[in-house]
Short mmCIF file of C-alpha atoms in Angstrom, two decimals:
data_model
loop_
_atom_site.label_atom_id
_atom_site.label_comp_id
_atom_site.label_asym_id
_atom_site.label_seq_id
_atom_site.Cartn_x
_atom_site.Cartn_y
_atom_site.Cartn_z
CA MET A 1 -16.40 -63.95 -13.48
CA THR A 2 -13.44 -61.93 -12.30
CA PRO A 3 -10.62 -63.67 -10.39
CA LYS A 4 -10.53 -63.15 -6.63
CA LEU A 5 -7.52 -61.33 -5.26
CA PRO A 6 -6.13 -61.75 -1.74
CA ALA A 7 -7.16 -59.24 0.85
CA PRO A 8 -5.15 -56.01 0.67
CA PRO A 9 -3.16 -54.79 3.68
CA ARG A 10 -4.92 -53.09 6.53
CA GLU A 11 -6.29 -49.64 5.93
CA PHE A 12 -4.38 -46.56 6.93
CA ASP A 13 -5.12 -42.89 6.94
CA GLY A 14 -3.33 -40.36 4.80
CA THR A 15 -1.41 -38.84 7.70
CA ARG A 16 0.29 -42.06 8.85
CA ARG A 17 3.65 -42.89 7.31
CA ILE A 18 3.75 -46.12 5.31
CA ALA A 19 6.20 -48.77 6.45
CA PRO A 20 8.63 -50.09 3.84
CA ARG A 21 7.12 -53.58 3.96
CA GLU A 22 3.58 -52.23 3.49
CA LYS A 23 4.84 -50.10 0.59
CA SER A 24 6.33 -53.13 -1.15
CA THR A 25 3.05 -55.01 -0.55
CA LEU A 26 1.06 -52.20 -2.15
CA ILE A 27 3.38 -52.24 -5.12
CA PHE A 28 2.89 -55.99 -5.41
CA TYR A 29 -0.91 -55.65 -5.43
CA HIS A 30 -0.68 -52.84 -7.93
CA GLN A 31 1.34 -55.06 -10.27
CA ILE A 32 -1.09 -57.93 -9.90
CA LEU A 33 -3.99 -55.60 -10.73
CA TRP A 34 -2.25 -54.37 -13.87
CA CYS A 35 -1.61 -57.98 -14.92
CA PHE A 36 -5.30 -58.86 -14.57
CA ILE A 37 -6.63 -55.83 -16.44
CA PRO A 38 -5.64 -57.10 -19.95
CA PHE A 39 -6.86 -60.59 -18.98
CA ILE A 40 -10.29 -59.27 -18.02
CA GLY A 41 -10.43 -57.02 -21.07
CA ILE A 42 -9.78 -59.94 -23.44
CA PHE A 43 -12.62 -62.01 -22.01
CA GLU A 44 -14.97 -59.02 -22.10
CA ARG A 45 -14.18 -58.64 -25.78
CA PHE A 46 -14.89 -62.34 -26.35
CA ARG A 47 -18.26 -61.89 -24.59
CA GLY A 48 -19.05 -58.96 -26.86
CA ILE A 49 -18.21 -61.06 -29.94
CA LEU A 50 -20.61 -63.77 -28.73
CA HIS A 51 -23.41 -61.23 -28.22
CA GLU A 52 -22.93 -59.82 -31.72
CA GLY A 53 -23.50 -63.26 -33.23
CA GLU A 54 -21.64 -62.52 -36.47
CA ILE A 55 -19.15 -65.35 -36.19
CA ASP A 56 -18.94 -68.90 -37.43
CA LYS A 57 -20.32 -71.77 -35.37
CA ARG A 58 -16.88 -73.28 -34.90
CA VAL A 59 -15.44 -70.02 -33.52
CA GLN A 60 -18.49 -69.67 -31.25
CA PHE A 61 -17.92 -73.14 -29.77
CA LEU A 62 -14.24 -72.38 -29.20
CA ILE A 63 -15.03 -69.14 -27.31
CA GLU A 64 -17.70 -70.86 -25.22
CA GLY A 65 -15.23 -73.63 -24.34
CA LEU A 66 -12.71 -70.98 -23.30
CA PHE A 67 -15.29 -69.42 -20.94
CA ALA A 68 -16.05 -72.87 -19.51
CA ILE A 69 -12.35 -73.44 -18.77
CA ARG A 70 -12.18 -70.04 -17.08
CA LYS A 71 -15.27 -70.84 -14.99
CA ALA A 72 -13.61 -74.07 -13.82
CA LYS A 73 -10.59 -72.01 -12.71
CA PHE A 74 -8.41 -73.46 -15.47
CA GLN A 75 -8.49 -77.01 -14.13
CA GLY A 76 -6.31 -79.24 -16.24
CA TYR A 77 -4.10 -76.33 -17.18
CA PRO A 78 -1.68 -75.87 -14.28
CA ALA A 79 0.72 -72.94 -14.20
CA VAL A 80 3.61 -75.36 -13.70
CA ARG A 81 3.44 -78.88 -15.06
CA PRO A 82 4.05 -81.66 -12.52
CA GLU A 83 6.97 -83.06 -14.52
CA LEU A 84 8.61 -79.64 -14.41
CA ASP A 85 7.97 -79.04 -10.69
CA LEU A 86 11.23 -80.67 -9.58
CA VAL A 87 11.81 -78.81 -6.32
CA GLU A 88 9.61 -79.69 -3.38
CA GLN A 89 7.78 -76.99 -1.50
CA GLU A 90 9.87 -77.31 1.65
CA TYR A 91 13.10 -76.83 -0.30
CA GLN A 92 11.90 -73.81 -2.23
CA LEU A 93 13.47 -70.53 -1.17
CA THR A 94 11.81 -67.21 -1.87
CA HIS A 95 14.11 -64.24 -2.01
CA GLU A 96 12.35 -60.99 -1.16
CA LEU A 97 13.93 -57.75 -2.32
CA SER A 98 12.86 -54.24 -1.52
CA LEU A 99 13.33 -51.21 -3.72
CA ASP A 100 14.73 -49.30 -0.73
CA ASP A 101 17.42 -51.83 0.17
CA GLU A 102 20.96 -51.36 -1.03
CA ILE A 103 22.13 -54.36 -3.04
CA GLY A 104 25.80 -55.14 -3.58
CA PRO A 105 26.54 -55.46 -7.33
CA GLU A 106 29.34 -58.06 -6.74
CA ILE A 107 31.48 -56.71 -9.53
CA ALA A 108 34.23 -59.22 -8.72
CA LEU A 109 32.13 -61.96 -10.35
CA ASP A 110 32.62 -60.32 -13.75
CA ILE A 111 36.38 -60.87 -13.56
CA PHE A 112 37.81 -64.29 -14.38
CA LYS A 113 40.18 -65.70 -11.77
CA PRO A 114 41.91 -69.08 -12.18
CA ASP A 115 41.11 -71.63 -9.51
CA PRO A 116 44.31 -72.93 -7.86
CA ASN A 117 42.42 -75.97 -6.48
CA PHE A 118 40.64 -76.86 -9.70
CA LEU A 119 41.05 -80.65 -9.52
CA GLU A 120 39.98 -80.81 -5.89
CA ASN A 121 36.87 -78.75 -6.57
CA GLU A 122 36.01 -80.91 -9.57
CA ASN A 123 36.22 -84.05 -7.42
CA ARG A 124 34.03 -82.43 -4.80
CA TYR A 125 31.52 -81.52 -7.50
CA GLU A 126 31.43 -85.08 -8.80
CA GLU A 127 30.84 -86.45 -5.31
CA LEU A 128 28.08 -83.92 -4.72
CA LYS A 129 26.48 -84.81 -8.04
CA LYS A 130 26.53 -88.51 -7.14
CA ASN A 131 24.91 -87.76 -3.80
CA ILE A 132 22.12 -85.75 -5.42
CA LEU A 133 21.49 -87.78 -8.60
CA GLY A 134 22.63 -91.18 -7.38
CA GLU A 135 24.74 -93.74 -9.16
CA GLU A 136 22.52 -93.75 -12.26
CA SER A 137 24.52 -90.98 -13.90
CA SER A 138 27.79 -92.95 -13.62
CA ASP A 139 26.05 -96.06 -14.94
CA ASP A 140 24.72 -94.06 -17.85
CA GLU A 141 28.20 -92.76 -18.59
CA ASP A 142 29.65 -96.27 -18.53
CA GLY A 143 26.87 -97.49 -20.74
CA SER A 144 27.39 -94.62 -23.13
CA ASP A 145 31.13 -95.42 -23.33
CA ALA A 146 30.38 -99.04 -24.08
CA GLY A 147 27.78 -97.99 -26.61
CA THR A 148 30.25 -95.71 -28.36
CA ASP A 149 32.76 -98.58 -28.59
CA ASP A 150 30.12 -100.83 -30.14
CA GLU A 151 29.11 -98.09 -32.53
CA ASP A 152 32.74 -97.60 -33.58
CA GLU A 153 33.06 -101.29 -34.34
CA ASP A 154 29.80 -101.24 -36.30
CA ASP A 155 30.98 -98.18 -38.24
CA GLU A 156 34.24 -99.90 -39.16
CA LYS A 157 32.37 -102.96 -40.36
CA SER A 158 29.91 -100.85 -42.35
CA GLU A 159 32.78 -98.93 -43.97
CA GLU A 160 34.46 -102.17 -45.01
CA GLU A 161 31.17 -103.41 -46.45
CA GLN A 162 30.65 -100.17 -48.32
CA GLU A 163 34.11 -100.40 -49.83
CA ASP A 164 33.35 -103.92 -51.04
CA GLU A 165 30.08 -102.84 -52.59
CA MET A 166 29.96 -101.23 -56.01
CA GLU A 167 29.67 -97.44 -56.11
CA ILE A 168 26.53 -96.10 -57.83
CA ASN A 169 26.48 -92.60 -59.27
CA ASP A 170 23.21 -90.77 -59.84
CA GLU A 171 23.35 -89.37 -63.37
CA THR A 172 19.86 -87.86 -63.20
CA GLU A 173 21.20 -84.94 -61.06
CA THR A 174 18.25 -85.20 -58.71
CA ASN A 175 20.30 -83.91 -55.79
CA LEU A 176 21.45 -80.92 -57.85
CA VAL A 177 17.86 -80.06 -58.79
CA ASN A 178 16.78 -80.29 -55.15
CA LEU A 179 19.69 -78.09 -54.10
CA ARG A 180 18.75 -75.43 -56.64
CA ARG A 181 15.12 -75.57 -55.52
CA THR A 182 16.18 -75.12 -51.88
CA ILE A 183 18.40 -72.15 -52.73
CA TYR A 184 15.67 -70.53 -54.83
CA LEU A 185 12.99 -70.91 -52.14
CA THR A 186 15.35 -69.60 -49.47
CA ILE A 187 16.22 -66.50 -51.50
CA MET A 188 12.64 -65.71 -52.44
CA SER A 189 11.13 -66.31 -48.98
CA SER A 190 13.59 -64.23 -46.93
CA VAL A 191 12.66 -60.81 -45.63
CA ASP A 192 16.08 -59.18 -46.08
CA PHE A 193 19.56 -60.09 -47.31
CA GLU A 194 20.86 -60.81 -43.79
CA GLU A 195 18.21 -63.45 -43.19
CA ALA A 196 18.81 -64.94 -46.63
CA GLY A 197 22.57 -65.07 -46.10
CA HIS A 198 22.14 -66.70 -42.68
CA LYS A 199 19.84 -69.38 -44.10
CA LEU A 200 21.97 -70.05 -47.19
CA LEU A 201 25.11 -70.50 -45.10
CA LYS A 202 23.32 -73.25 -43.15
CA ILE A 203 22.77 -75.28 -46.34
CA LYS A 204 25.29 -78.11 -46.51
CA LEU A 205 27.14 -77.88 -49.82
CA ASP A 206 29.40 -80.58 -51.16
CA PRO A 207 32.83 -79.53 -52.45
CA GLY A 208 32.33 -77.95 -55.86
CA GLN A 209 28.68 -77.00 -55.30
CA GLU A 210 29.49 -73.44 -54.22
CA MET A 211 29.18 -72.40 -57.87
CA GLU A 212 25.51 -73.40 -57.86
CA LEU A 213 24.82 -70.86 -55.13
CA CYS A 214 26.32 -68.02 -57.19
CA ILE A 215 24.53 -69.14 -60.37
CA MET A 216 21.13 -69.31 -58.65
CA LEU A 217 21.64 -65.91 -57.03
CA LEU A 218 22.47 -64.35 -60.39
CA GLU A 219 19.57 -66.17 -62.05
CA CYS A 220 17.07 -64.92 -59.45
CA CYS A 221 18.39 -61.39 -59.90
CA SER A 222 18.01 -61.54 -63.70
CA GLN A 223 14.40 -62.81 -63.44
CA GLU A 224 13.18 -59.73 -61.55
CA ARG A 225 11.26 -57.02 -63.39
CA THR A 226 13.51 -54.33 -61.99
CA TYR A 227 16.85 -54.59 -60.24
CA LEU A 228 16.62 -55.09 -56.47
CA ARG A 229 19.51 -53.98 -54.27
CA TYR A 230 18.70 -57.03 -52.13
CA TYR A 231 20.63 -59.29 -54.53
CA GLY A 232 23.65 -57.00 -54.69
CA LEU A 233 23.91 -56.87 -50.89
CA LEU A 234 23.54 -60.64 -50.68
CA GLY A 235 26.27 -61.21 -53.29
CA GLN A 236 28.50 -58.70 -51.50
CA ARG A 237 28.01 -60.55 -48.20
CA PHE A 238 29.05 -63.88 -49.75
CA CYS A 239 32.14 -62.35 -51.42
CA MET A 240 33.21 -60.85 -48.10
CA ILE A 241 32.66 -64.07 -46.16
CA ASN A 242 34.49 -66.57 -48.36
CA LYS A 243 37.03 -66.10 -51.13
CA ILE A 244 35.64 -69.16 -52.93
CA HIS A 245 32.40 -67.27 -53.63
CA GLN A 246 34.44 -64.31 -54.89
CA GLU A 247 36.25 -66.51 -57.39
CA ASN A 248 32.96 -68.09 -58.45
CA PHE A 249 31.43 -64.66 -59.12
CA GLU A 250 34.48 -63.83 -61.26
CA LYS A 251 33.75 -66.94 -63.34
CA CYS A 252 30.09 -65.92 -63.54
CA PHE A 253 31.13 -62.48 -64.81
CA VAL A 254 33.22 -64.02 -67.60
CA GLN A 255 30.45 -66.47 -68.56
CA GLN A 256 27.75 -63.82 -68.56
CA TYR A 257 29.82 -61.43 -70.69
CA SER A 258 30.65 -64.16 -73.19
CA MET A 259 26.93 -65.05 -73.53
CA ILE A 260 25.55 -61.53 -73.12
CA HIS A 261 24.01 -61.59 -76.61
CA ARG A 262 21.60 -64.32 -75.46
CA LEU A 263 20.02 -62.22 -72.70
CA GLU A 264 17.00 -59.99 -73.03
CA THR A 265 17.30 -56.28 -72.33
CA ASN A 266 15.71 -56.54 -68.87
CA LYS A 267 17.90 -59.46 -67.79
CA LEU A 268 20.95 -57.73 -69.23
CA ARG A 269 20.24 -54.59 -67.21
CA ASN A 270 19.77 -56.51 -63.95
CA VAL A 271 22.97 -58.51 -64.44
CA ALA A 272 24.98 -55.36 -65.25
CA LYS A 273 23.67 -53.55 -62.16
CA PHE A 274 24.41 -56.59 -60.00
CA PHE A 275 28.07 -56.73 -61.07
CA ALA A 276 28.34 -52.93 -60.86
CA HIS A 277 27.29 -53.16 -57.20
CA LEU A 278 29.94 -55.82 -56.52
CA LEU A 279 32.64 -53.75 -58.23
CA GLY A 280 31.56 -50.50 -56.59
CA THR A 281 31.77 -52.05 -53.12
CA ASP A 282 35.11 -53.79 -53.85
CA ALA A 283 33.46 -57.17 -53.27
CA LEU A 284 34.72 -58.20 -56.70
CA PRO A 285 38.30 -57.43 -57.80
CA TRP A 286 38.63 -54.96 -60.66
CA HIS A 287 40.91 -57.14 -62.73
CA VAL A 288 37.80 -58.90 -64.07
CA LEU A 289 37.38 -55.88 -66.37
CA ALA A 290 40.35 -57.20 -68.37
CA TYR A 291 37.88 -59.51 -70.15
CA ILE A 292 36.11 -56.49 -71.69
CA ARG A 293 37.58 -55.14 -74.93
CA VAL A 294 36.00 -51.93 -76.24
CA THR A 295 36.55 -52.05 -80.00
CA GLU A 296 34.20 -52.07 -82.94
CA GLU A 297 35.11 -55.63 -83.91
CA ASP A 298 35.02 -57.16 -80.40
CA THR A 299 31.69 -55.69 -79.23
CA THR A 300 28.07 -56.24 -80.20
CA SER A 301 24.99 -54.19 -79.49
CA SER A 302 24.23 -56.28 -76.39
CA SER A 303 27.76 -56.05 -75.01
CA ARG A 304 27.79 -52.28 -75.56
CA ILE A 305 24.55 -51.95 -73.58
CA PHE A 306 26.07 -54.11 -70.83
CA ILE A 307 29.23 -51.96 -70.68
CA LYS A 308 27.16 -48.79 -70.71
CA ILE A 309 24.95 -49.82 -67.78
CA LEU A 310 27.95 -51.25 -65.89
CA PHE A 311 30.01 -48.05 -66.02
CA GLN A 312 27.03 -45.75 -65.47
CA GLU A 313 26.08 -47.65 -62.31
CA MET A 314 29.66 -47.59 -61.06
CA SER A 315 29.79 -43.83 -61.64
CA GLU A 316 26.63 -43.47 -59.54
CA HIS A 317 28.11 -45.62 -56.76
CA LEU A 318 31.57 -44.05 -56.68
CA GLY A 319 31.25 -40.73 -58.51
CA ILE A 320 32.99 -39.78 -61.74
CA ARG A 321 36.10 -38.47 -59.96
CA LEU A 322 36.74 -41.58 -57.86
CA LEU A 323 35.93 -43.84 -60.81
CA ASN A 324 38.46 -41.97 -62.95
CA GLU A 325 41.08 -42.36 -60.21
CA ARG A 326 40.42 -46.10 -60.09
CA LEU A 327 40.70 -46.47 -63.86
CA THR A 328 43.92 -44.42 -64.03
CA ASN A 329 45.62 -46.35 -61.21
CA PRO A 330 49.11 -47.27 -62.52
CA THR A 331 49.06 -50.68 -60.85
CA MET A 332 45.88 -51.69 -62.71
CA GLN A 333 46.67 -50.42 -66.20
CA GLU A 334 47.20 -53.94 -67.53
CA SER A 335 43.60 -54.79 -66.66
CA PHE A 336 42.24 -51.65 -68.37
CA GLU A 337 44.27 -51.78 -71.59
CA ALA A 338 41.42 -53.49 -73.44
CA ILE A 339 38.86 -50.90 -72.27
CA PHE A 340 41.04 -47.94 -73.33
CA PRO A 341 43.04 -49.42 -76.25
CA LYS A 342 46.15 -47.65 -77.53
CA ASP A 343 47.25 -50.19 -80.12
CA ASN A 344 45.42 -48.60 -83.06
CA PRO A 345 44.12 -45.05 -83.65
CA LYS A 346 40.86 -46.52 -84.93
CA ASN A 347 40.25 -48.46 -81.68
CA THR A 348 41.29 -45.43 -79.61
CA ARG A 349 38.78 -43.18 -81.39
CA PHE A 350 36.04 -45.81 -80.99
CA SER A 351 36.63 -46.03 -77.22
CA ILE A 352 36.61 -42.23 -76.86
CA ASN A 353 33.40 -41.88 -78.88
CA PHE A 354 31.70 -44.71 -76.97
CA PHE A 355 32.34 -43.31 -73.47
CA THR A 356 31.50 -39.80 -74.63
CA SER A 357 28.14 -40.97 -76.05
CA ILE A 358 27.14 -42.59 -72.73
CA GLY A 359 27.97 -39.43 -70.76
CA LEU A 360 31.30 -40.56 -69.33
CA GLY A 361 33.66 -38.59 -71.53
CA GLY A 362 35.63 -37.52 -68.47
CA LEU A 363 37.10 -41.02 -68.28
CA THR A 364 38.85 -40.58 -71.64
CA GLU A 365 41.00 -37.51 -70.93
CA ASN A 366 44.24 -39.50 -70.89
CA LEU A 367 43.15 -41.33 -74.01
CA ARG A 368 42.47 -38.03 -75.81
CA GLU A 369 45.93 -36.73 -74.94
CA TYR A 370 47.46 -39.94 -76.21
CA LEU A 371 45.53 -39.66 -79.48
CA LYS A 372 46.58 -36.02 -79.82
CA ASN A 373 50.26 -36.88 -79.37
CA MET A 374 50.10 -40.06 -81.42
CA PRO A 375 51.67 -38.58 -84.66
CA ARG A 376 54.62 -37.30 -82.70
CA LEU A 377 55.06 -40.68 -81.04
CA ILE A 378 54.88 -42.43 -84.40
CA MET A 379 57.58 -40.12 -85.81
CA GLN A 380 59.79 -40.82 -82.80
CA GLN A 381 59.31 -44.53 -83.26
CA GLN A 382 60.17 -44.29 -86.96
CA LYS A 383 63.31 -42.29 -86.16
CA ALA A 384 64.33 -44.86 -83.61
CA VAL A 385 63.78 -47.64 -86.15
CA SER A 386 65.73 -45.79 -88.89
CA GLY A 387 68.55 -45.04 -86.45
CA SER A 388 68.83 -48.70 -85.56
CA ASP A 389 68.86 -49.63 -89.28
CA SER A 390 71.63 -47.11 -90.10
CA GLY A 391 73.69 -48.36 -87.16
CA SER A 392 73.43 -51.91 -88.43
CA GLU A 393 74.45 -50.79 -91.92
CA SER A 394 77.50 -48.90 -90.55
CA ASP A 395 78.56 -51.99 -88.65
CA SER A 396 78.29 -54.15 -91.74
CA GLY A 397 80.13 -51.54 -93.92
CA SER A 398 83.13 -51.10 -91.55
CA SER A 399 84.38 -54.61 -92.36
CA GLY A 400 84.79 -53.86 -96.12
CA SER A 401 86.07 -50.26 -95.87
CA ALA A 402 89.54 -51.15 -97.21
CA GLU A 403 88.15 -52.79 -100.30
CA SER A 404 85.89 -49.82 -100.97
CA GLU A 405 88.80 -47.38 -100.65
CA ASP A 406 90.93 -49.36 -103.15
CA SER A 407 88.08 -49.53 -105.59
CA THR A 408 87.37 -45.82 -105.29
CA SER A 409 91.06 -44.92 -105.86
CA GLU A 410 91.19 -47.09 -108.95
CA SER A 411 87.99 -45.58 -110.29
CA GLU A 412 89.31 -42.07 -109.65
CA SER A 413 92.57 -42.79 -111.52
CA GLU A 414 90.67 -44.25 -114.44
CA ALA A 415 88.36 -41.24 -114.51
CA SER A 416 91.28 -38.78 -114.46
CA SER A 417 93.06 -40.57 -117.34
CA SER A 418 89.90 -40.59 -119.40
CA ASP A 419 89.44 -36.88 -118.73
CA ASN A 420 93.00 -36.11 -119.90
CA SER A 421 92.59 -38.04 -123.14
CA GLU A 422 89.34 -36.28 -123.89
CA SER A 423 90.96 -32.85 -123.23
CA GLU A 424 93.82 -33.68 -125.60
CA ARG A 425 91.40 -34.67 -128.32
CA GLY A 426 89.51 -31.42 -127.87
CA ASN A 427 92.69 -29.34 -128.16
CA LYS A 428 93.68 -31.10 -131.42
CA ARG A 429 90.22 -30.42 -132.95
CA TRP A 430 90.40 -26.74 -131.98
CA LYS A 431 93.90 -26.36 -133.60
CA ARG A 432 92.62 -27.96 -136.83
CA GLN A 433 89.67 -25.64 -137.04
CA ARG A 434 91.93 -22.59 -136.48
CA ARG A 435 94.27 -23.63 -139.32
CA ASP A 436 91.41 -24.03 -141.76
#
């Protein structure tokens, strides 16, 4: 049964010009017709489903009930509920607009202008509100004020009672377990990182529980089969929003690197790519790399894999040229001394060989030059040390110069006298031999 429409406007021939009001009426009927077409099509489809008979009995009863409601002209289902129909029919105003009329945009309403008679207008508004709503609103306000006073007194009493009572701490960490479960379900059920971040920020965290959010995010990322950029973007969003999360991720980086030998290869790869994303987007400060020391004694097989994946991912994010510029920044050299050590030729060679083997030999150009010039630097250091030693000796010897000169003069006189005596003895022996 199709709904009945009101009678259309009177007929007209094609030569007569249509009046503006008749044109708007035709447009109105056209819109009504287009609104009823989908409605009729839906019920025709329901009728076809009933004729096919390939549905469950329950669905069949529901469709038949829907047709019965339609046949009764939707009695019991008003378009506007009586409790919502607040304005009486005589007070309802219908504003009719035509597409041909020129309407003033009233641009001045978009500009804020202070009201010089603000208090007077507010008093007028209150009087008008009392006339329309009656005195019940004022009574409600007075009652609410009295209620708030009573509630304040009750709150003060309850606080005093709570202070007198003994505090009980829950050592089972039930609340912490529930918090972790909530964070996990929120992360796993969100469509994208923006929705997840919006939901996680609504979770009420007690002071000190922000670390749990970072730990659960990193744990969810490590449990995936392959790394998902979703976790990196979510971690980046938290680091940008609050500095507390940034500091917590720094602590997580230190903890994960110290326990990296306990992780499986898949988890290790996901964690390394996660932190590489944070470093590549500057969500995490680069001074956290100071905890990494690339030497043969300070690294294990797991930590070398972690460093390899970390730097390879950062090179993909930034490019080898920009990464090299970051690592050679003079203001950050203290943080990178452990990655490119210069304290021992053995450690320097190990660092060069390590980065060359993972395909990032371009990062070690400065280190290669340092290793090449290391013998010359060692010689200069030795000369400086020897020069300082000789200077100290000259300072200590200047105090006893007089004594040394006296001793040398005495020794020279004794040596000259001994030489003269020996020459005289030689002359006497030569004369004796000549006589014989």
